[in-house]
Each structure stands twice: as structure tokens, then as C-alpha cells.
């Protein structure tokens, strides 16, 4: 497998993901094949704290119609969630971003920031919504699914760990086919 031999029970695979890793030794699936990977994962870990009028709540428990803080018409306001998004994330790798505020976020590298960059494009010393990045490293994802929300605001942005980030569902983006998404009914909850 490249320049190494796999151990007993492993096979040589090039598992697709948001960051190319090339061939490596991995445990096969139950069918004895290479894992399918998650090249379209662009979301948050389930414990990502999202700012709501009731305080921070994990993104995985939020539902369409729940209120979150967003920027709408240039002001920070509470708006309902228009859509939620969850996706299986096998063999996923995320950016573990430590901010000067002390918050640690684990988000997919391709996830957008509110100012048009990506989480994976941030380096030590960069600022995310005015807060300095003190460390940034790639790490294996420890959860089965990733999560995202779309607030009903003109920016589609929301506050995660105290900083404003974008949504993968904004601007006509469509979830990957492996995703499950739900929308709030027109009349609210």
C-alpha cells in the first residue's frame, strides 16, 4: 500500500474525503471492500454550540422553526430555522479550530465562513468573525453524522461557538444525495 504493508485485517484503499489522503491501510467494510468515504461532507459536529434566545444549544437538537441568532438586513436578530441538514459521515476528517475565545469547533474543511472563505482555509493568526484562530488541525471525525442549519435570514448565517459562520444550505446550495433535510412548514411549527 504505497510504501507500507497493511497489517492483518486491513486493505489498501484511497478513501474519498474532503481532503485527499491517497492510498492507506484501512479496515474494510462488512462486505470486505474499501469504505465509501464522505467527499461531500461540509457540516458541523453534533455538539457545535449554536446561539439561540434560550442560550447555546447543540446543533444536532435544533429543528425547523426553532429560533437562532442570525444576521438579517444588517442586524443580529433571532429568526426561525428554515431547514436542517444531517449527513452520514463515514471516514470523515474535520478541522479542529481553537479560537482565542477558548471555543473549539470541529467543522468540515469545506464549510463556509460568513465572509466567503472556508473553515479549511483558515490558518493560525487568521480571524473568524473578529476572533483570532490560535490553532487549526485536521483530525479524524468521531461522530456518525454531520449537521447544518439554514436560518430564515437574508444571509443564512448563524453563530456557532460565538462566531458567525455561513450555512452549506444558503444561496441555492443543495444537500448531497446522502443527506436528509427537512423544511419548516409555511405556517411555522
Short mmCIF file of C-alpha atoms in Angstrom, two decimals, residues 21-169:
data_model
loop_
_atom_site.label_atom_id
_atom_site.label_comp_id
_atom_site.label_asym_id
_atom_site.label_seq_id
_atom_site.Cartn_x
_atom_site.Cartn_y
_atom_site.Cartn_z
CA UNK A 21 -5.05 11.40 1.69
CA UNK A 22 -4.01 8.98 -1.07
CA UNK A 23 -3.77 5.26 -0.53
CA UNK A 24 -3.55 3.98 3.02
CA UNK A 25 -4.26 0.86 5.05
CA UNK A 26 -7.81 0.79 6.47
CA UNK A 27 -10.24 -1.71 7.95
CA UNK A 28 -12.59 -2.95 5.22
CA UNK A 29 -16.37 -2.58 5.37
CA UNK A 30 -18.50 -5.53 6.47
CA UNK A 31 -18.63 -6.50 2.78
CA UNK A 32 -14.81 -6.64 2.62
CA UNK A 33 -14.49 -3.57 0.40
CA UNK A 34 -12.94 -0.13 0.73
CA UNK A 35 -15.03 2.40 2.72
CA UNK A 36 -17.03 4.83 0.58
CA UNK A 37 -15.80 7.91 2.47
CA UNK A 38 -17.55 11.27 2.61
CA UNK A 39 -16.30 13.67 -0.04
CA UNK A 40 -19.39 15.90 0.16
CA UNK A 41 -19.46 16.36 3.96
CA UNK A 42 -19.44 20.09 4.72
CA UNK A 43 -21.07 20.43 8.11
CA UNK A 44 -20.65 20.69 11.90
CA UNK A 45 -20.19 18.12 14.65
CA UNK A 46 -23.40 17.42 16.62
CA UNK A 47 -22.17 19.22 19.75
CA UNK A 48 -21.42 22.54 17.98
CA UNK A 49 -22.99 25.24 20.19
CA UNK A 50 -25.48 27.41 18.28
CA UNK A 51 -26.65 30.77 19.71
CA UNK A 52 -30.39 30.84 20.44
CA UNK A 53 -32.56 33.14 22.57
CA UNK A 54 -32.60 30.31 25.18
CA UNK A 55 -28.78 30.11 25.23
CA UNK A 56 -26.37 27.93 23.27
CA UNK A 57 -27.85 24.63 22.05
CA UNK A 58 -26.13 21.74 20.24
CA UNK A 59 -26.79 21.91 16.50
CA UNK A 60 -27.97 18.27 16.42
CA UNK A 61 -31.05 19.04 18.56
CA UNK A 62 -32.25 22.03 16.55
CA UNK A 63 -35.33 21.66 14.37
CA UNK A 64 -37.04 23.76 11.68
CA UNK A 65 -38.96 26.56 13.40
CA UNK A 66 -36.56 26.82 16.37
CA UNK A 67 -35.16 30.34 16.85
CA UNK A 68 -31.45 31.04 16.34
CA UNK A 69 -29.45 34.25 16.09
CA UNK A 70 -28.51 35.32 12.57
CA UNK A 71 -27.70 38.50 10.67
CA UNK A 72 -30.70 39.77 8.73
CA UNK A 73 -30.80 43.16 6.98
CA UNK A 74 -27.56 44.10 8.71
CA UNK A 75 -28.78 43.40 12.27
CA UNK A 76 -28.31 40.47 14.66
CA UNK A 77 -31.80 39.08 15.25
CA UNK A 78 -33.50 35.85 16.30
CA UNK A 79 -35.03 34.09 13.29
CA UNK A 80 -36.60 30.66 12.81
CA UNK A 81 -34.61 27.83 11.25
CA UNK A 82 -35.89 27.28 7.72
CA UNK A 83 -34.11 23.97 7.10
CA UNK A 84 -31.95 21.42 8.88
CA UNK A 85 -29.47 19.05 7.30
CA UNK A 86 -27.77 15.88 8.54
CA UNK A 87 -25.49 13.60 6.59
CA UNK A 88 -23.74 10.30 7.26
CA UNK A 89 -20.01 10.98 7.53
CA UNK A 90 -18.01 7.75 7.23
CA UNK A 91 -14.22 8.15 7.42
CA UNK A 92 -14.60 11.93 7.60
CA UNK A 93 -11.87 14.36 8.62
CA UNK A 94 -12.65 17.75 10.16
CA UNK A 95 -10.81 20.91 11.10
CA UNK A 96 -10.41 21.31 14.85
CA UNK A 97 -10.32 25.07 15.18
CA UNK A 98 -9.32 26.62 18.52
CA UNK A 99 -10.25 30.28 18.86
CA UNK A 100 -8.78 32.95 21.15
CA UNK A 101 -12.14 32.94 22.96
CA UNK A 102 -11.38 29.39 24.12
CA UNK A 103 -14.03 27.81 21.89
CA UNK A 104 -13.05 24.68 19.98
CA UNK A 105 -15.05 23.99 16.82
CA UNK A 106 -14.94 20.77 14.78
CA UNK A 107 -16.23 21.58 11.32
CA UNK A 108 -15.73 20.13 7.84
CA UNK A 109 -12.96 21.85 5.86
CA UNK A 110 -15.33 22.86 3.03
CA UNK A 111 -17.87 24.54 5.37
CA UNK A 112 -18.26 28.24 4.51
CA UNK A 113 -17.46 31.12 6.82
CA UNK A 114 -19.82 34.10 6.83
CA UNK A 115 -17.32 36.13 4.80
CA UNK A 116 -16.93 33.67 1.91
CA UNK A 117 -13.88 31.68 2.98
CA UNK A 118 -13.89 28.05 4.12
CA UNK A 119 -13.09 26.65 7.55
CA UNK A 120 -10.27 24.58 6.00
CA UNK A 121 -8.72 27.73 4.55
CA UNK A 122 -8.20 29.33 7.98
CA UNK A 123 -4.71 29.38 9.50
CA UNK A 124 -3.25 30.33 12.86
CA UNK A 125 -3.46 34.12 13.17
CA UNK A 126 -6.44 34.47 10.83
CA UNK A 127 -9.64 35.91 12.26
CA UNK A 128 -13.05 34.29 12.16
CA UNK A 129 -15.75 36.90 12.79
CA UNK A 130 -13.12 39.04 14.53
CA UNK A 131 -11.82 36.24 16.80
CA UNK A 132 -8.24 35.04 16.28
CA UNK A 133 -7.56 31.43 15.31
CA UNK A 134 -4.95 30.09 17.76
CA UNK A 135 -4.72 26.57 16.33
CA UNK A 136 -6.05 24.69 13.35
CA UNK A 137 -5.50 21.00 12.71
CA UNK A 138 -7.09 18.19 10.75
CA UNK A 139 -8.46 15.39 12.91
CA UNK A 140 -10.49 12.22 12.30
CA UNK A 141 -14.21 12.81 12.86
CA UNK A 142 -15.56 10.99 15.91
CA UNK A 143 -19.30 11.09 15.07
CA UNK A 144 -21.53 9.20 12.62
CA UNK A 145 -23.21 12.27 11.12
CA UNK A 146 -22.56 15.93 10.36
CA UNK A 147 -25.16 18.71 10.83
CA UNK A 148 -26.09 22.10 9.42
CA UNK A 149 -28.97 24.57 9.62
CA UNK A 150 -30.34 27.35 7.42
CA UNK A 151 -31.79 30.30 9.32
CA UNK A 152 -34.62 32.26 7.66
CA UNK A 153 -32.49 35.39 7.16
CA UNK A 154 -31.10 37.20 4.16
CA UNK A 155 -27.56 35.99 4.99
CA UNK A 156 -28.32 32.39 6.04
CA UNK A 157 -25.55 32.78 8.61
CA UNK A 158 -25.61 31.73 12.27
CA UNK A 159 -23.46 31.91 15.39
CA UNK A 160 -21.52 28.73 16.21
CA UNK A 161 -19.28 28.87 19.25
CA UNK A 162 -19.72 32.63 19.42
CA UNK A 163 -18.62 33.34 15.83
CA UNK A 164 -20.70 33.96 12.73
CA UNK A 165 -20.41 31.24 10.08
CA UNK A 166 -22.22 30.51 6.83
CA UNK A 167 -24.57 27.66 6.00
CA UNK A 168 -23.98 24.98 3.40
CA UNK A 169 -27.69 25.26 2.58
#
